[in-house]
Short mmCIF file of C-alpha atoms and ligand atoms in Angstrom, two decimals:
data_model
loop_
_atom_site.label_atom_id
_atom_site.label_comp_id
_atom_site.label_asym_id
_atom_site.label_seq_id
_atom_site.Cartn_x
_atom_site.Cartn_y
_atom_site.Cartn_z
CA UNK A 1 -61.64 244.76 103.82
CA UNK A 2 -62.47 247.50 106.36
CA UNK A 3 -63.31 251.06 105.49
CA UNK A 4 -60.82 252.50 103.02
CA UNK A 5 -58.88 255.42 104.53
CA UNK A 6 -56.44 256.40 101.79
CA UNK A 7 -56.55 258.98 99.01
CA UNK A 8 -54.14 258.59 96.12
CA UNK A 9 -53.28 261.96 94.62
CA UNK A 10 -51.30 262.40 91.40
CA UNK A 11 -49.24 265.56 90.89
CA UNK A 12 -49.19 266.38 94.60
CA UNK A 13 -45.79 268.11 94.46
CA UNK A 14 -47.25 270.75 92.14
CA UNK A 15 -48.92 274.04 92.95
CA UNK A 16 -52.53 272.88 93.38
CA UNK A 17 -51.76 269.29 94.43
CA UNK A 18 -49.60 270.42 97.35
CA UNK A 19 -52.33 272.85 98.50
CA UNK A 20 -54.84 270.00 98.31
CA UNK A 21 -52.62 267.68 100.37
CA UNK A 22 -52.04 270.35 103.04
CA UNK A 23 -55.81 270.89 103.19
CA UNK A 24 -56.79 267.20 103.40
CA UNK A 25 -54.17 266.42 106.05
CA UNK A 26 -55.34 269.36 108.14
CA UNK A 27 -59.11 268.75 108.00
CA UNK A 28 -59.51 264.97 107.74
CA UNK A 29 -58.03 261.70 108.96
CA UNK A 30 -57.35 260.29 105.48
CA UNK A 31 -53.91 258.95 104.59
CA UNK A 32 -52.37 260.41 101.44
CA UNK A 33 -50.23 258.66 98.84
CA UNK A 34 -48.73 261.30 96.54
CA UNK A 35 -47.71 259.94 93.12
CA UNK A 36 -45.45 262.50 91.51
CA UNK A 37 -42.52 261.98 89.19
CA UNK A 38 -40.98 265.36 90.12
CA UNK A 39 -40.75 267.14 86.81
CA UNK A 40 -39.36 270.70 86.87
CA UNK A 41 -42.81 271.73 88.27
CA UNK A 42 -42.72 269.32 91.22
CA UNK A 43 -41.18 270.73 94.38
CA UNK A 44 -40.68 268.63 97.50
CA UNK A 45 -40.07 271.80 99.53
CA UNK A 46 -43.78 272.61 99.16
CA UNK A 47 -44.58 269.66 101.44
CA UNK A 48 -41.42 269.55 103.53
CA UNK A 49 -43.46 269.96 106.72
CA UNK A 50 -45.09 266.55 106.13
CA UNK A 51 -42.06 264.41 105.27
CA UNK A 52 -42.21 262.62 108.65
CA UNK A 53 -46.02 262.52 108.91
CA UNK A 54 -47.07 258.87 109.10
CA UNK A 55 -50.28 259.69 107.16
CA UNK A 56 -48.33 260.98 104.17
CA UNK A 57 -46.02 259.30 101.64
CA UNK A 58 -44.56 260.27 98.29
CA UNK A 59 -44.01 257.77 95.48
CA UNK A 60 -41.71 259.06 92.77
CA UNK A 61 -43.49 257.52 89.81
CA UNK A 62 -44.60 258.43 86.29
CA UNK A 63 -48.35 258.17 85.75
CA UNK A 64 -47.59 256.50 82.39
CA UNK A 65 -46.01 253.60 84.31
CA UNK A 66 -49.27 251.70 84.54
CA UNK A 67 -47.84 248.51 85.97
CA UNK A 68 -46.34 250.24 89.00
CA UNK A 69 -49.42 252.46 89.42
CA UNK A 70 -51.50 249.26 89.63
CA UNK A 71 -49.13 247.77 92.21
CA UNK A 72 -49.53 250.94 94.29
CA UNK A 73 -53.31 250.76 94.05
CA UNK A 74 -53.34 247.11 95.16
CA UNK A 75 -50.98 247.96 98.01
CA UNK A 76 -52.77 251.05 99.37
CA UNK A 77 -56.42 250.36 98.42
CA UNK A 78 -57.40 254.00 97.97
CA UNK A 79 -60.96 255.10 98.47
CA UNK A 80 -60.42 258.06 96.13
CA UNK A 81 -58.02 258.86 93.33
CA UNK A 82 -57.62 262.57 92.70
CA UNK A 83 -55.78 263.03 89.43
CA UNK A 84 -53.93 266.33 89.03
CA UNK A 85 -50.60 265.31 87.45
CA UNK A 86 -50.19 267.18 84.18
CA UNK A 87 -47.94 269.43 82.21
CA UNK A 88 -49.64 272.75 82.94
CA UNK A 89 -47.88 275.71 81.30
CA UNK A 90 -49.44 276.98 78.05
CA UNK A 91 -46.23 278.61 76.76
CA UNK A 92 -44.30 275.35 77.17
CA UNK A 93 -47.07 273.50 75.31
CA UNK A 94 -46.63 275.86 72.36
CA UNK A 95 -42.83 275.43 72.32
CA UNK A 96 -42.85 271.64 72.77
CA UNK A 97 -46.24 269.89 72.85
CA UNK A 98 -45.10 266.25 72.97
CA UNK A 99 -44.73 265.95 76.76
CA UNK A 100 -48.26 267.41 77.08
CA UNK A 101 -49.66 264.66 74.89
CA UNK A 102 -47.70 261.99 76.76
CA UNK A 103 -48.54 263.02 80.32
CA UNK A 104 -51.94 264.70 79.93
CA UNK A 105 -53.47 262.32 77.38
CA UNK A 106 -51.60 259.01 77.70
CA UNK A 107 -50.95 259.48 81.41
CA UNK A 108 -54.70 259.88 82.03
CA UNK A 109 -55.37 256.82 79.87
CA UNK A 110 -52.94 254.76 81.98
CA UNK A 111 -54.46 256.07 85.22
CA UNK A 112 -57.92 255.04 83.99
CA UNK A 113 -56.74 251.59 82.93
CA UNK A 114 -54.96 251.06 86.23
CA UNK A 115 -58.15 252.14 88.02
CA UNK A 116 -60.23 249.76 85.91
CA UNK A 117 -58.01 246.85 86.96
CA UNK A 118 -58.02 247.99 90.60
CA UNK A 119 -61.82 248.18 90.65
CA UNK A 120 -62.05 244.54 89.59
CA UNK A 121 -60.60 243.69 93.00
CA UNK A 122 -62.90 245.98 95.03
CA UNK A 123 -66.18 244.69 96.38
CA UNK A 124 -69.14 246.67 97.71
CA UNK A 125 -69.39 248.73 99.86
CA UNK A 126 -65.79 249.83 99.02
CA UNK A 127 -66.42 249.80 95.28
CA UNK A 128 -69.59 251.77 95.76
CA UNK A 129 -67.74 254.50 97.66
CA UNK A 130 -64.80 254.73 95.25
CA UNK A 131 -64.37 257.86 93.07
CA UNK A 132 -61.89 258.83 90.35
CA UNK A 133 -61.76 262.62 90.45
CA UNK A 134 -60.23 264.20 87.37
CA UNK A 135 -58.95 267.77 87.61
CA UNK A 136 -59.33 269.89 84.51
CA UNK A 137 -59.36 273.50 83.41
CA UNK A 138 -61.75 276.11 82.04
CA UNK A 139 -59.37 276.42 79.07
CA UNK A 140 -61.03 273.36 77.46
CA UNK A 141 -63.97 275.64 76.57
CA UNK A 142 -61.83 277.92 74.39
CA UNK A 143 -62.37 281.63 74.82
CA UNK A 144 -65.21 284.11 75.09
CA UNK A 145 -65.94 287.46 73.52
CA UNK A 146 -66.11 290.22 76.09
CA UNK A 147 -69.92 290.22 76.09
CA UNK A 148 -70.50 286.41 75.96
CA UNK A 149 -72.11 284.52 78.83
CA UNK A 150 -69.79 282.64 81.20
CA UNK A 151 -68.78 278.98 80.70
CA UNK A 152 -71.21 276.52 82.23
CA UNK A 153 -70.85 272.74 82.57
CA UNK A 154 -72.74 272.46 79.23
CA UNK A 155 -70.52 274.76 77.18
CA UNK A 156 -69.12 272.80 74.19
CA UNK A 157 -65.38 272.13 74.17
CA UNK A 158 -63.30 274.33 71.85
CA UNK A 159 -59.67 274.28 73.05
CA UNK A 160 -57.13 276.65 71.48
CA UNK A 161 -53.66 275.65 72.71
CA UNK A 162 -51.84 272.30 72.78
CA UNK A 163 -52.23 272.43 76.59
CA UNK A 164 -56.00 272.93 76.53
CA UNK A 165 -56.42 270.39 73.71
CA UNK A 166 -54.53 267.80 75.77
CA UNK A 167 -56.69 268.53 78.82
CA UNK A 168 -59.87 268.37 76.71
CA UNK A 169 -58.72 264.97 75.40
CA UNK A 170 -58.16 263.71 78.92
CA UNK A 171 -61.65 264.87 79.97
CA UNK A 172 -63.15 262.92 77.03
CA UNK A 173 -61.20 259.80 78.04
CA UNK A 174 -62.47 260.06 81.61
CA UNK A 175 -66.11 260.35 80.45
CA UNK A 176 -65.69 257.48 77.98
CA UNK A 177 -64.14 255.19 80.62
CA UNK A 178 -66.95 256.10 82.99
CA UNK A 179 -69.63 255.24 80.45
CA UNK A 180 -68.01 252.16 78.92
CA UNK A 181 -66.35 250.59 81.96
CA UNK A 182 -68.56 252.07 84.70
CA UNK A 183 -65.71 253.77 86.50
CA UNK A 184 -67.30 256.16 89.03
CA UNK A 185 -65.85 259.55 88.05
CA UNK A 186 -66.30 263.20 88.87
CA UNK A 187 -64.68 266.00 86.85
CA UNK A 188 -63.93 269.59 87.83
CA UNK A 189 -62.98 272.41 85.47
CA UNK A 190 -61.36 275.34 87.21
CA UNK A 191 -60.23 278.85 86.35
CA UNK A 192 -56.73 280.33 86.88
CA UNK A 193 -55.39 279.68 90.35
CA UNK A 194 -53.02 281.90 92.33
CA UNK A 195 -51.49 281.74 95.79
CA UNK A 196 -48.48 280.47 97.78
CA UNK A 197 -46.01 277.88 96.34
CA UNK A 198 -46.78 278.88 92.72
CA UNK A 199 -43.93 278.15 90.30
CA UNK A 200 -42.48 281.49 89.16
CA UNK A 201 -43.02 280.93 85.43
CA UNK A 202 -46.73 281.78 85.88
CA UNK A 203 -47.94 285.41 85.69
CA UNK A 204 -48.54 286.34 89.35
CA UNK A 205 -45.39 284.88 90.98
CA UNK A 206 -43.30 285.97 87.98
CA UNK A 207 -44.44 289.56 88.38
CA UNK A 208 -43.88 289.56 92.16
CA UNK A 209 -40.36 288.16 91.90
CA UNK A 210 -39.32 290.22 88.87
CA UNK A 211 -40.52 293.37 90.64
CA UNK A 212 -38.54 292.50 93.78
CA UNK A 213 -35.44 292.06 91.58
CA UNK A 214 -36.02 295.28 89.60
CA UNK A 215 -36.54 293.27 86.39
CA UNK A 216 -39.03 293.99 83.58
CA UNK A 217 -42.64 292.89 84.19
CA UNK A 218 -43.61 291.32 80.85
CA UNK A 219 -47.26 291.67 79.75
CA UNK A 220 -48.46 289.93 76.58
CA UNK A 221 -49.92 292.18 73.83
CA UNK A 222 -51.84 295.08 75.35
CA UNK A 223 -52.62 293.15 78.56
CA UNK A 224 -56.37 293.18 77.91
CA UNK A 225 -56.87 289.38 78.09
CA UNK A 226 -59.32 288.54 80.84
CA UNK A 227 -59.01 285.59 83.22
CA UNK A 228 -61.08 284.52 86.21
CA UNK A 229 -58.83 284.12 89.28
CA UNK A 230 -59.30 281.72 92.20
CA UNK A 231 -57.19 281.56 95.36
CA UNK A 232 -55.57 278.12 95.44
CA UNK A 233 -56.72 277.25 98.98
CA UNK A 234 -60.32 277.87 97.92
CA UNK A 235 -59.73 275.50 95.01
CA UNK A 236 -58.31 272.85 97.37
CA UNK A 237 -61.43 273.10 99.54
CA UNK A 238 -63.66 272.73 96.47
CA UNK A 239 -61.70 269.68 95.24
CA UNK A 240 -61.97 267.85 98.56
CA UNK A 241 -65.70 268.58 98.66
CA UNK A 242 -66.26 267.31 95.12
CA UNK A 243 -64.17 264.16 95.69
CA UNK A 244 -66.06 263.29 98.85
CA UNK A 245 -69.57 264.64 98.11
CA UNK A 246 -69.83 265.05 94.31
CA UNK A 247 -72.27 262.90 92.38
CA UNK A 248 -70.92 260.18 90.12
CA UNK A 249 -70.70 261.22 86.46
CA UNK A 250 -71.12 264.93 87.24
CA UNK A 251 -68.93 267.82 86.19
CA UNK A 252 -68.52 270.89 88.40
CA UNK A 253 -67.15 274.23 87.25
CA UNK A 254 -65.05 276.04 89.86
CA UNK A 255 -64.23 279.74 89.63
CA UNK A 256 -63.46 282.71 91.81
CA UNK A 257 -65.91 285.19 90.29
CA UNK A 258 -62.90 287.48 89.75
CA UNK A 259 -62.65 288.49 86.10
CA UNK A 260 -59.55 290.66 85.69
CA UNK A 261 -57.49 291.73 82.69
CA UNK A 262 -53.80 290.79 82.85
CA UNK A 263 -52.77 294.44 83.07
CA UNK A 264 -55.16 294.98 85.99
CA UNK A 265 -53.55 292.03 87.79
CA UNK A 266 -50.03 293.36 87.23
CA UNK A 267 -50.97 296.88 88.34
CA UNK A 268 -52.63 295.51 91.48
CA UNK A 269 -49.50 293.51 92.39
CA UNK A 270 -47.41 296.67 91.92
CA UNK A 271 -49.78 298.60 94.18
CA UNK A 272 -49.61 295.96 96.94
CA UNK A 273 -45.82 295.80 96.66
CA UNK A 274 -45.57 299.60 97.03
CA UNK A 275 -47.24 299.14 100.41
CA UNK A 276 -45.66 295.86 101.62
CA UNK A 277 -42.16 296.21 100.10
CA UNK A 278 -41.54 299.96 99.86
CA UNK A 279 -37.73 299.52 99.80
CA UNK A 280 -37.19 299.00 96.06
CA UNK A 281 -34.21 297.83 94.02
CA UNK A 282 -31.79 300.60 93.01
CA UNK A 283 -33.08 302.77 90.18
CA UNK A 284 -36.74 301.76 90.59
CA UNK A 285 -39.01 304.69 91.46
CA UNK A 286 -42.37 302.87 91.16
CA UNK A 287 -42.82 299.12 90.59
CA UNK A 288 -45.31 299.83 87.79
CA UNK A 289 -42.54 301.57 85.80
CA UNK A 290 -41.08 298.07 85.21
CA UNK A 291 -44.10 296.99 83.09
CA UNK A 292 -43.08 296.05 79.54
CA UNK A 293 -45.56 295.05 76.82
CA UNK A 294 -44.20 292.08 74.82
CA UNK A 295 -45.26 290.27 71.61
CA UNK A 296 -48.52 288.42 72.21
CA UNK A 297 -48.68 284.63 72.65
CA UNK A 298 -49.85 282.84 69.44
CA UNK A 299 -53.56 281.91 69.61
CA UNK A 300 -53.91 283.81 72.88
CA UNK A 301 -57.45 283.43 74.28
CA UNK A 302 -59.24 286.73 74.89
CA UNK A 303 -61.40 285.92 77.87
CA UNK A 304 -62.27 283.07 80.24
CA UNK A 305 -65.14 283.39 82.69
CA UNK A 306 -66.64 280.52 84.61
CA UNK A 307 -70.07 280.10 86.16
CA UNK A 308 -69.77 278.23 89.50
CA UNK A 309 -73.50 278.22 90.31
CA UNK A 310 -73.77 274.43 90.22
CA UNK A 311 -71.08 273.67 92.83
CA UNK A 312 -72.39 276.54 94.97
CA UNK A 313 -75.98 275.28 94.87
CA UNK A 314 -75.39 271.52 94.91
CA UNK A 315 -72.39 271.22 97.25
CA UNK A 316 -72.50 274.48 99.19
CA UNK A 317 -68.99 275.59 98.17
CA UNK A 318 -68.07 279.19 97.51
CA UNK A 319 -64.70 280.95 97.56
CA UNK A 320 -63.70 282.54 100.85
CA UNK A 321 -61.08 284.91 99.44
CA UNK A 322 -61.77 287.84 97.14
CA UNK A 323 -59.16 288.65 94.50
CA UNK A 324 -57.89 291.50 96.70
CA UNK A 325 -57.55 289.48 99.93
CA UNK A 326 -56.05 286.48 98.13
CA UNK A 327 -53.53 288.60 96.23
CA UNK A 328 -52.43 290.41 99.37
CA UNK A 329 -51.89 287.03 101.13
CA UNK A 330 -49.97 285.80 98.09
CA UNK A 331 -47.62 288.79 97.92
CA UNK A 332 -47.09 288.58 101.69
CA UNK A 333 -46.26 284.86 101.37
CA UNK A 334 -43.59 285.50 98.71
CA UNK A 335 -42.09 288.25 100.89
CA UNK A 336 -41.94 285.89 103.89
CA UNK A 337 -40.79 282.73 102.07
CA UNK A 338 -37.67 283.79 100.22
CA UNK A 339 -35.97 280.46 100.82
CA UNK A 340 -38.69 278.56 98.92
CA UNK A 341 -38.44 280.69 95.79
CA UNK A 342 -34.69 281.27 95.97
CA UNK A 343 -34.29 277.47 95.81
CA UNK A 344 -36.57 277.44 92.75
CA UNK A 345 -34.72 280.26 91.02
CA UNK A 346 -31.30 278.67 91.74
CA UNK A 347 -32.49 275.18 90.69
CA UNK A 348 -31.63 273.74 94.14
CA UNK A 349 -35.24 272.57 94.63
CA UNK A 350 -34.50 269.77 92.15
CA UNK A 351 -31.87 268.19 94.40
CA UNK A 352 -33.09 265.02 96.11
CA UNK A 353 -33.85 265.80 99.73
CA UNK A 354 -32.04 263.52 102.17
CA UNK A 355 -34.28 262.11 104.87
CA UNK A 356 -37.36 263.52 103.12
CA UNK A 357 -40.40 261.62 102.04
CA UNK A 358 -39.72 258.45 100.10
P1 LIG B 401 -48.09 272.02 88.29
O1 LIG B 401 -47.43 272.13 86.96
O2 LIG B 401 -47.74 273.00 89.36
O3 LIG B 401 -47.86 270.56 88.91
C1 LIG B 401 -47.95 269.40 88.17
C2 LIG B 401 -47.36 268.26 88.99
O4 LIG B 401 -47.52 267.04 88.24
C3 LIG B 401 -45.87 268.42 89.28
O5 LIG B 401 -45.63 268.17 90.64
C4 LIG B 401 -45.20 267.38 88.39
O6 LIG B 401 -44.01 266.86 88.94
C5 LIG B 401 -46.29 266.31 88.29
N1 LIG B 401 -46.20 265.53 87.04
C6 LIG B 401 -46.10 266.02 85.77
N2 LIG B 401 -46.02 265.00 84.89
C7 LIG B 401 -46.08 263.85 85.62
C8 LIG B 401 -46.06 262.47 85.28
N3 LIG B 401 -45.94 262.09 83.99
N4 LIG B 401 -46.17 261.55 86.26
C9 LIG B 401 -46.27 261.95 87.58
N5 LIG B 401 -46.27 263.24 87.95
C10 LIG B 401 -46.18 264.18 86.99
O7 LIG B 401 -49.65 272.04 87.99
P2 LIG B 401 -50.84 272.74 88.80
O8 LIG B 401 -50.87 274.18 88.42
O9 LIG B 401 -50.73 272.35 90.23
O10 LIG B 401 -52.08 272.04 88.12
C11 LIG B 401 -52.57 270.79 88.62
C12 LIG B 401 -53.76 270.34 87.77
O11 LIG B 401 -54.77 271.35 87.79
C13 LIG B 401 -53.40 270.12 86.31
O12 LIG B 401 -54.12 268.99 85.86
C14 LIG B 401 -53.90 271.39 85.62
O13 LIG B 401 -54.27 271.12 84.27
C15 LIG B 401 -55.11 271.73 86.46
N6 LIG B 401 -55.47 273.15 86.53
C16 LIG B 401 -54.52 274.09 86.86
C17 LIG B 401 -54.90 275.43 86.96
C18 LIG B 401 -53.92 276.50 87.38
O14 LIG B 401 -54.27 277.67 87.37
N7 LIG B 401 -52.70 276.15 87.78
C19 LIG B 401 -56.22 275.80 86.70
C20 LIG B 401 -57.15 274.81 86.37
C21 LIG B 401 -56.76 273.49 86.29
#
């Protein structure tokens, strides 16, 4: 077997996965196999520019379908698996947790078992170079008081929501499979991402699109919850670096160094929109007048803050965008890409694309 040139990515039709695929295809010569079952969160339009790229293919497959995942691994012989597929929205996990347990916990289990069987067929040096990179979140650490130190890689897990508990479970499975079955893994835990192609149920795109439509801008509680924000393209760069250069068995925290309260984020979007989209919907004097405080989310975490010193020191990664520059790019992108989000809002993005990727 020659040098392995393929990366299998799960969840590549989602927000972060599609950014990662765009990044890898633009900076490397790897082939990409994108395993994505296209849930409501998967959007083929986010990768429409690559549907005829011979280095890229999409396999519409559930990560719980272990048998077919194994067949794919045997067929494509990936050098890396980068596992992002997950149910990712905290509010949905509170309303109906079962799909989170199935995909995030059992799906990761099936990916690990498929990998274990695949590795039995790989010989050195290919086996030696193989990595299973698991993508996780800072939410596994629970929350922080306003004066607490930031999360490090050694912070004990203390998840609060069904979403974060399911991600914490999957992280434990990955570490256990690494130790017991010697699967070479790396794990990353990242803070809140924002940027282009973000599904409009999440705070930043929701606020941009509601404002453009003159609709209320809902803010949970008093809006004082603090999150650390990272521009998605910076995350994609960090993920590719960790997959290709990270040390086996290590965990790397990834954050933007941008702690902001939710109300600060919403006010900043309103300010940028005043400048970039001054023509407002009828009856709207200032975008910020649309802000509406709504009943808080149950169990809502107060603060997340992540210390990225390790990945900065060990792998030389640091974010290129500040919160301000990234947010401006994001708002600009939504203003210039109406078709993408209009298809999401109308539901048309769920129609199978003819002549698209397989
Ligand atoms: P997303 O919801 O935008 O995308 C998830 C993708 O996974 C979708 O394309 C969906 O179709 C696919 N998928 C879901 N269930 C599947 C299944 N059973 N089989 C195959 N495909 C399936 O998510 P995202 O925001 O891009 O997050 C990606 C990963 O990063 C997740 O693991 C998430 O926990 C983690 N993460 C996200 C953030 C964030 O701010 N968005 C922050 C830290 C970590």
